[in-house]
Coordinates of C-alpha atoms and ligand atoms in Angstrom, one line a residue:
X1 CA -110.4 -217.1 -56.9
X2 CA -113.7 -216.9 -56.7
X3 CA -115.1 -214.1 -56.2
X4 CA -117.8 -211.5 -56.2
X5 CA -119.1 -208.4 -56.5
X6 CA -121.7 -206.0 -54.8
X7 CA -122.1 -203.2 -57.0
X8 CA -125.7 -201.2 -56.5
X9 CA -125.3 -197.8 -58.8
X10 CA -127.4 -195.0 -59.2
X11 CA -130.3 -195.5 -60.3
X12 CA -130.9 -196.8 -56.1
X13 CA -132.8 -200.1 -57.5
X14 CA -131.0 -202.6 -55.5
X15 CA -128.6 -204.7 -55.5
X16 CA -126.1 -206.9 -57.9
X17 CA -124.2 -209.7 -56.7
X18 CA -122.3 -211.3 -59.6
X19 CA -120.1 -214.0 -57.6
X20 CA -116.9 -214.5 -60.9
X21 CA -114.3 -216.6 -61.3
X22 CA -110.5 -214.4 -61.7
X23 CA -107.0 -215.7 -62.6
X24 CA -104.0 -214.1 -64.7
X25 CA -102.9 -210.3 -63.8
X26 CA -103.9 -207.3 -64.4
X27 CA -104.9 -205.7 -67.9
X28 CA -104.5 -210.1 -69.1
X29 CA -106.7 -211.2 -66.4
X30 CA -109.4 -213.5 -66.6
X31 CA -113.1 -213.8 -65.4
X32 CA -115.7 -215.6 -65.7
X33 CA -119.0 -215.0 -64.6
X34 CA -120.6 -217.8 -62.0
X35 CA -123.2 -216.5 -61.5
X36 CA -125.4 -212.9 -61.1
X37 CA -128.1 -212.5 -58.5
X38 CA -130.3 -209.1 -58.5
X39 CA -132.1 -207.3 -54.4
X40 CA -134.2 -204.9 -54.9
X41 CA -134.7 -202.7 -52.3
X42 CA -137.4 -201.8 -50.1
X43 CA -139.1 -199.8 -51.0
X44 CA -138.5 -197.5 -48.1
X45 CA -134.9 -197.8 -48.2
X46 CA -134.4 -196.7 -52.1
X47 CA -136.5 -193.4 -51.5
X48 CA -134.6 -193.1 -49.0
X49 CA -131.4 -192.5 -51.3
X50 CA -133.2 -191.4 -53.4
X51 CA -133.7 -188.3 -51.4
X52 CA -130.5 -188.4 -49.5
X53 CA -128.3 -187.7 -53.0
X54 CA -130.6 -185.4 -54.2
X55 CA -130.8 -183.3 -50.6
X56 CA -128.3 -180.1 -50.1
X57 CA -128.1 -180.9 -46.3
X58 CA -128.4 -184.2 -44.8
X59 CA -128.7 -185.0 -40.5
X60 CA -124.8 -186.8 -40.3
X61 CA -126.8 -189.5 -38.0
X62 CA -129.0 -190.7 -41.0
X63 CA -126.0 -190.8 -43.3
X64 CA -124.0 -192.9 -40.0
X65 CA -126.8 -195.4 -39.7
X66 CA -128.0 -195.4 -44.2
X67 CA -123.8 -196.5 -43.7
X68 CA -124.3 -199.2 -41.8
X69 CA -128.1 -201.3 -42.7
X70 CA -126.9 -200.7 -46.5
X71 CA -124.0 -202.8 -45.1
X72 CA -126.3 -205.5 -43.8
X73 CA -127.9 -205.4 -46.5
X74 CA -124.9 -205.8 -48.3
X75 CA -123.7 -209.0 -45.9
X76 CA -127.8 -210.2 -47.1
X77 CA -127.8 -210.1 -50.1
X78 CA -124.2 -211.6 -50.1
X79 CA -125.1 -214.9 -48.5
X80 CA -128.1 -215.3 -50.4
X81 CA -126.7 -215.6 -53.7
X82 CA -123.1 -217.8 -51.9
X83 CA -126.1 -220.2 -50.6
X84 CA -128.6 -220.1 -53.7
X85 CA -124.8 -220.3 -56.2
X86 CA -123.4 -223.0 -53.9
X87 CA -120.4 -220.4 -54.0
X88 CA -118.1 -219.2 -51.5
X89 CA -115.9 -216.5 -52.4
X90 CA -112.4 -215.5 -51.5
X91 CA -113.1 -211.6 -51.9
X92 CA -115.5 -209.7 -51.8
X93 CA -115.1 -206.1 -54.5
X94 CA -117.9 -203.8 -52.7
X95 CA -118.9 -200.6 -54.6
X96 CA -121.3 -199.2 -52.3
X97 CA -124.4 -196.7 -52.7
X98 CA -122.8 -193.8 -54.2
X99 CA -124.6 -190.6 -52.4
X100 CA -122.6 -187.5 -53.9
X101 CA -119.9 -187.2 -56.8
X102 CA -118.5 -184.5 -57.3
X103 CA -115.5 -185.5 -60.2
X104 CA -114.1 -182.1 -61.2
X105 CA -111.4 -179.5 -58.2
X106 CA -113.7 -176.6 -57.0
X107 CA -112.0 -173.9 -54.3
X108 CA -113.7 -175.4 -51.2
X109 CA -112.3 -173.3 -48.2
X110 CA -108.9 -171.7 -49.2
X111 CA -108.8 -175.3 -51.7
X112 CA -109.4 -177.2 -54.8
X113 CA -111.6 -179.8 -53.8
X114 CA -113.0 -183.2 -55.9
X115 CA -114.2 -185.5 -53.4
X116 CA -116.7 -187.9 -53.5
X117 CA -119.0 -190.7 -50.8
X118 CA -119.6 -194.3 -51.6
X119 CA -121.7 -195.8 -48.8
X120 CA -122.6 -198.8 -47.7
X121 CA -120.5 -200.5 -44.2
X122 CA -117.2 -202.9 -46.0
X123 CA -116.4 -203.6 -41.9
X124 CA -120.0 -205.0 -42.0
X125 CA -119.6 -207.6 -44.6
X126 CA -116.2 -209.0 -43.4
X127 CA -118.0 -209.9 -40.3
X128 CA -120.3 -211.3 -41.9
X129 CA -119.0 -213.5 -44.4
X130 CA -115.6 -214.2 -43.1
X131 CA -113.7 -212.8 -46.8
X132 CA -111.7 -210.2 -46.8
X133 CA -113.6 -207.3 -48.9
X134 CA -112.3 -204.0 -50.7
X135 CA -114.4 -201.1 -51.1
X136 CA -114.5 -197.9 -51.6
X137 CA -112.5 -197.8 -55.4
X138 CA -112.4 -194.4 -56.4
X139 CA -111.2 -192.0 -54.0
X140 CA -107.5 -193.0 -55.0
X141 CA -108.0 -191.9 -58.8
X142 CA -109.5 -188.8 -57.1
X143 CA -106.0 -188.3 -54.9
X144 CA -104.5 -189.2 -58.3
X145 CA -105.6 -186.3 -60.2
X146 CA -108.9 -188.4 -61.9
X147 CA -112.3 -188.0 -61.3
X148 CA -112.9 -190.8 -59.7
X149 CA -114.8 -192.8 -62.8
X150 CA -115.7 -194.0 -65.3
X151 CA -113.9 -197.5 -63.2
X152 CA -115.2 -199.9 -66.0
X153 CA -113.4 -199.6 -68.0
X154 CA -110.7 -202.1 -66.7
X155 CA -113.3 -204.9 -67.5
X156 CA -114.1 -203.8 -70.7
X157 CA -111.1 -204.0 -72.2
X158 CA -110.1 -206.7 -70.0
X159 CA -113.7 -207.7 -71.9
X160 CA -114.8 -206.4 -74.9
X161 CA -110.6 -205.3 -77.5
X162 CA -110.9 -207.3 -80.3
X163 CA -108.4 -207.3 -82.8
X164 CA -109.9 -206.1 -86.7
X165 CA -112.6 -203.8 -84.9
X166 CA -113.7 -201.0 -82.6
X167 CA -115.5 -201.8 -80.1
X168 CA -117.9 -199.2 -78.3
X169 CA -119.7 -200.5 -74.8
X170 CA -121.9 -198.5 -73.7
X171 CA -124.2 -198.8 -69.7
X172 CA -127.8 -197.7 -69.0
X173 CA -127.3 -197.8 -66.0
X174 CA -129.5 -195.1 -63.7
X175 CA -126.6 -192.6 -66.2
X176 CA -125.0 -193.8 -69.7
X177 CA -121.2 -194.0 -69.9
X178 CA -119.5 -195.2 -72.8
X179 CA -115.8 -196.9 -73.2
X180 CA -114.9 -197.1 -76.4
X181 CA -111.6 -199.2 -77.7
X182 CA -110.5 -199.1 -81.1
X183 CA -109.4 -201.4 -82.8
X184 CA -106.2 -203.5 -81.2
X185 CA -106.1 -200.3 -78.2
X186 CA -103.2 -200.1 -75.9
X187 CA -104.9 -199.3 -72.1
X188 CA -104.6 -195.7 -73.0
X189 CA -106.3 -195.0 -76.3
X190 CA -109.3 -196.1 -74.7
X191 CA -112.0 -193.3 -74.3
X192 CA -114.6 -193.1 -72.1
X193 CA -116.7 -190.6 -70.5
X194 CA -120.3 -190.7 -69.0
X195 CA -123.5 -189.2 -72.1
X196 CA -125.0 -188.3 -69.2
X197 CA -128.3 -189.7 -68.1
X198 CA -128.6 -193.2 -68.5
X199 CA -132.8 -195.2 -68.0
X200 CA -132.9 -191.4 -64.3
X201 CA -134.6 -188.8 -66.5
X202 CA -136.9 -191.3 -67.8
X203 CA -137.5 -193.3 -63.5
X204 CA -138.7 -189.4 -62.9
X205 CA -140.2 -188.3 -65.6
X206 CA -142.5 -191.9 -65.2
X207 CA -142.7 -191.7 -61.6
X208 CA -143.5 -188.1 -61.8
X209 CA -146.8 -189.0 -63.9
X210 CA -146.8 -192.2 -63.8
X211 CA -146.7 -193.6 -60.9
X212 CA -144.5 -195.7 -61.3
X213 CA -140.5 -196.4 -61.2
X214 CA -139.4 -197.3 -64.2
X215 CA -141.2 -197.3 -67.6
X216 CA -141.2 -201.3 -68.2
X217 CA -139.9 -202.2 -70.8
X218 CA -140.3 -199.2 -72.5
X219 CA -144.3 -199.5 -73.1
X220 CA -144.9 -195.9 -72.3
X221 CA -143.0 -194.2 -74.2
X222 CA -143.3 -196.4 -77.2
X223 CA -147.4 -195.4 -76.9
X224 CA -145.7 -191.7 -77.4
X225 CA -143.8 -189.5 -79.6
X226 CA -140.5 -187.0 -78.2
X227 CA -141.3 -183.7 -78.8
X228 CA -139.1 -182.5 -80.6
X229 CA -138.2 -179.5 -79.7
X230 CA -137.9 -180.5 -76.5
X231 CA -135.8 -182.7 -77.0
X232 CA -132.9 -179.7 -79.1
X233 CA -133.3 -177.2 -76.6
X234 CA -132.7 -179.6 -73.2
X235 CA -129.3 -180.6 -75.6
X236 CA -128.0 -177.5 -75.7
X237 CA -126.8 -178.6 -72.6
X238 CA -123.4 -177.5 -71.1
X239 CA -122.7 -181.5 -70.2
X240 CA -123.5 -182.4 -74.3
X241 CA -120.9 -180.6 -75.8
X242 CA -118.2 -180.6 -72.9
X243 CA -114.8 -182.9 -74.5
X244 CA -114.7 -185.6 -72.5
X245 CA -113.0 -187.4 -69.6
X246 CA -115.9 -185.6 -67.8
X247 CA -118.3 -187.5 -65.3
X248 CA -121.9 -187.1 -64.2
X249 CA -124.9 -188.0 -61.7
X250 CA -128.2 -187.0 -60.3
X251 CA -126.0 -183.6 -59.7
X252 CA -126.0 -183.6 -62.7
X253 CA -129.2 -185.3 -64.6
X254 CA -130.9 -184.9 -61.2
X255 CA -134.0 -183.2 -60.4
X256 CA -133.6 -179.8 -60.6
X257 CA -133.2 -181.2 -64.4
X258 CA -136.2 -183.3 -64.1
X259 CA -137.4 -179.7 -63.6
X260 CA -135.8 -177.8 -66.3
X261 CA -136.8 -180.6 -68.1
X262 CA -140.8 -181.0 -67.3
X263 CA -141.2 -176.8 -67.1
X264 CA -140.1 -177.5 -71.5
X265 CA -142.4 -180.2 -71.9
X266 CA -145.0 -177.7 -70.9
X267 CA -148.9 -179.6 -71.5
X268 CA -147.9 -182.1 -74.0
X269 CA -149.5 -185.7 -74.4
X270 CA -147.9 -188.1 -71.2
X271 CA -146.8 -190.6 -73.7
X272 CA -144.6 -187.5 -75.2
X273 CA -143.3 -186.3 -72.6
X274 CA -141.0 -190.3 -71.4
X275 CA -141.1 -190.4 -75.3
X276 CA -139.4 -187.4 -75.2
X277 CA -137.0 -188.5 -71.7
X278 CA -136.1 -191.7 -73.3
X279 CA -135.1 -189.8 -76.6
X280 CA -133.0 -187.3 -74.8
X281 CA -130.8 -190.5 -73.6
X282 CA -130.8 -191.8 -77.2
X283 CA -129.4 -188.8 -78.3
X284 CA -127.5 -187.8 -76.9
X285 CA -124.7 -191.3 -77.0
X286 CA -125.3 -190.5 -80.6
X287 CA -123.6 -187.7 -80.2
X288 CA -121.6 -188.4 -77.9
X289 CA -120.5 -191.4 -80.4
X290 CA -119.9 -188.8 -83.8
X291 CA -118.3 -185.4 -81.6
X292 CA -116.0 -187.7 -79.4
X293 CA -115.5 -191.0 -80.6
X294 CA -115.8 -191.8 -84.0
X295 CA -113.2 -189.3 -84.5
X296 CA -110.5 -190.5 -82.4
X297 CA -110.2 -193.2 -84.9
X298 CA -109.1 -193.5 -89.2
X299 CA -111.1 -194.2 -90.9
X300 CA -114.0 -193.1 -88.7
X301 CA -116.2 -196.7 -90.1
X302 CA -113.6 -198.8 -87.6
X303 CA -116.6 -198.5 -85.3
X304 CA -118.5 -201.4 -85.7
X305 CA -120.5 -202.6 -82.7
X306 CA -122.0 -200.6 -79.7
X307 CA -122.6 -203.5 -76.8
X308 CA -125.5 -202.0 -74.2
X309 CA -125.0 -203.7 -70.6
X310 CA -127.4 -202.4 -67.9
X311 CA -130.9 -201.9 -67.0
X312 CA -131.7 -200.2 -69.8
X313 CA -130.7 -202.5 -72.3
X314 CA -135.1 -203.6 -71.4
X315 CA -136.2 -200.8 -71.9
X316 CA -137.6 -201.7 -76.1
X317 CA -138.0 -198.9 -76.6
X318 CA -134.7 -196.6 -76.0
X319 CA -133.1 -199.6 -77.1
X320 CA -135.1 -198.7 -80.3
X321 CA -134.1 -195.4 -81.1
X322 CA -130.1 -196.2 -80.4
X323 CA -130.3 -198.0 -83.5
X324 CA -131.9 -195.0 -85.3
X325 CA -129.5 -193.3 -83.5
X326 CA -125.9 -195.7 -84.8
X327 CA -127.5 -197.3 -87.9
X328 CA -126.4 -194.4 -89.9
X329 CA -123.1 -194.5 -88.4
X330 CA -123.6 -198.3 -89.3
X331 CA -123.3 -199.2 -86.3
X332 CA -124.7 -202.8 -84.7
X333 CA -126.4 -202.6 -81.4
X334 CA -126.2 -206.2 -79.6
X335 CA -126.0 -206.1 -76.2
X336 CA -123.4 -207.7 -73.3
X337 CA -125.3 -210.5 -73.4
X338 CA -124.8 -211.3 -77.2
X339 CA -121.4 -211.3 -75.7
X340 CA -122.3 -213.7 -72.4
X341 CA -122.1 -211.3 -69.8
X342 CA -125.4 -211.1 -68.5
X343 CA -126.2 -207.6 -68.8
X344 CA -127.2 -206.8 -65.4
X345 CA -124.4 -208.4 -63.8
X346 CA -121.4 -206.6 -65.7
X347 CA -121.0 -204.0 -63.7
X348 CA -121.0 -206.1 -60.2
X349 CA -119.1 -208.5 -61.9
X350 CA -116.0 -205.3 -62.6
X351 CA -115.7 -204.5 -59.4
X352 CA -115.3 -208.2 -58.4
X353 CA -112.6 -207.9 -61.7
X354 CA -111.1 -204.5 -60.0
X355 CA -110.7 -206.1 -55.8
X356 CA -109.0 -209.1 -57.1
X357 CA -106.0 -206.4 -58.8
X358 CA -106.9 -204.5 -55.7
X359 CA -105.5 -207.2 -53.5
X360 CA -102.1 -208.5 -55.8
X361 CA -102.0 -204.9 -55.0
X362 CA -102.2 -204.2 -58.8
X363 CA -103.8 -200.8 -60.4
X364 CA -107.0 -201.3 -62.8
X365 CA -107.6 -196.8 -63.3
X366 CA -107.3 -196.3 -66.3
X367 CA -105.6 -193.3 -66.2
X368 CA -107.2 -192.0 -70.0
X369 CA -110.4 -192.9 -68.8
X370 CA -110.4 -190.6 -66.1
X371 CA -107.6 -188.7 -66.6
X372 CA -105.3 -189.1 -63.3
X373 CA -101.6 -188.7 -63.5
X374 CA -100.9 -192.1 -63.6
X375 CA -102.2 -195.7 -62.8
X376 CA -103.5 -195.7 -58.6
X377 CA -103.7 -199.0 -56.6
X378 CA -107.8 -198.5 -56.2
X379 CA -109.5 -199.4 -52.6
X380 CA -109.7 -200.3 -49.1
X381 CA -109.3 -203.5 -47.7
X382 CA -111.2 -204.6 -44.5
X383 CA -109.7 -207.7 -43.4
X384 CA -111.5 -211.0 -42.4
Ligands
ADP401 N1 -137.7 -204.4 -68.1 C1 -137.3 -203.1 -67.5 N2 -138.0 -201.9 -68.2 C2 -138.0 -200.5 -68.4 N3 -136.2 -199.9 -67.3 C3 -136.0 -201.4 -67.1 C4 -136.3 -203.0 -66.4 N4 -135.4 -203.6 -66.0 C5 -134.2 -202.1 -65.4 N5 -135.0 -200.8 -66.3 C6 -133.6 -199.5 -66.0 O1 -132.8 -199.9 -65.8 C7 -132.6 -199.7 -64.3 C8 -132.0 -199.7 -63.2 O2 -129.9 -200.7 -64.4 P1 -129.6 -200.5 -63.2 O3 -128.4 -201.4 -64.6 O4 -128.8 -201.2 -62.1 O5 -128.7 -199.3 -63.8 P2 -128.0 -198.5 -62.4 O6 -126.7 -199.1 -62.0 O7 -127.7 -196.7 -61.8 O8 -129.0 -199.2 -60.7 C9 -133.8 -199.0 -63.6 O9 -134.0 -198.3 -62.4 C10 -135.8 -199.3 -65.2 O10 -135.0 -197.3 -65.4
MG402 MG1 -128.6 -201.5 -60.1

């Protein structure tokens, strides 16, 4: 079956479309990437999404408008991708844009409520493309007691499990998240969680200090040196010590966090500040691997590869810092590109694979990763 995955992550940089061919069932599915395209959001759209995600309150009318606007933009992206690839898909999995995610239940009006919200109207996509669309993947996992995230471990297991050694698959999107797959793992053996910021803090600091939306290829950070004092202080944040499963978003590493981080940096050199934000991502990954991943398998040396994906793999300074963190652990750093999947396409491909499972009425959450009590069939279908 030809299935498209449409992804727009917390960076709110734009829309990734992956066109894939999928066969098989469940964890034994086979996925082949046929094409991948990235469509940047217009600047005003990006600003609006970021403002909405950071807002303590937003008008219901605006949220409703944004939902339908994104539906149109996803449809345009899909049509353009299909035209360029000369392919027509039979099914679409559309993640939508997360505007709020609270994976852990908290008291609300006399009950304990966990909640999540991905926006981007799938009915618009179905109407424009004439094929069924699966969307809204997270709530079914949460209704089964899970945190609704991460969902990509299903794809990680399908693509990257290895018979002889363990792999750590790390995505560097707005947030950083990893899936640790021990050698010969069963799906229940996976550990997956958000390590902390991926590019989110780097982007925010670069925007504030240099007026640019991201540190292209890590050049600004390369000209600075991390401020060890700030790094140590910031790493004391409770999130990094919390045991998995755990998820993070702008609620943890958005505007408030960045304000505190910049306060700690005081009047340090601007390049040093970018370098420190970059080192924070690398260090939080190093700490997560040492504390939560290596103790999983005896002997620990059996985790031999770290496979990175996401926009952050283009940040050469970040990748160097991650290499330096993991070298003492004898873990080799690669990217999914080395293993045949362009690093920007992976998350979009994951939602194609999840949509395919849903279409076949198969579950696709990984309970060991999300903390759910049971397997769940994810998403809602808009029928053509
Ligand atoms: N050439 C590059 N140099 C440095 N960083 C980059 C580059 N390209 C992309 N990025 C980073 O990757 C981010 C987007 O990554 P992505 O995987 O799409 O994240 P998300 O899933 O959160 O949208 C950008 O916001 C930017 O920080
Ligand atoms: Mg993105």
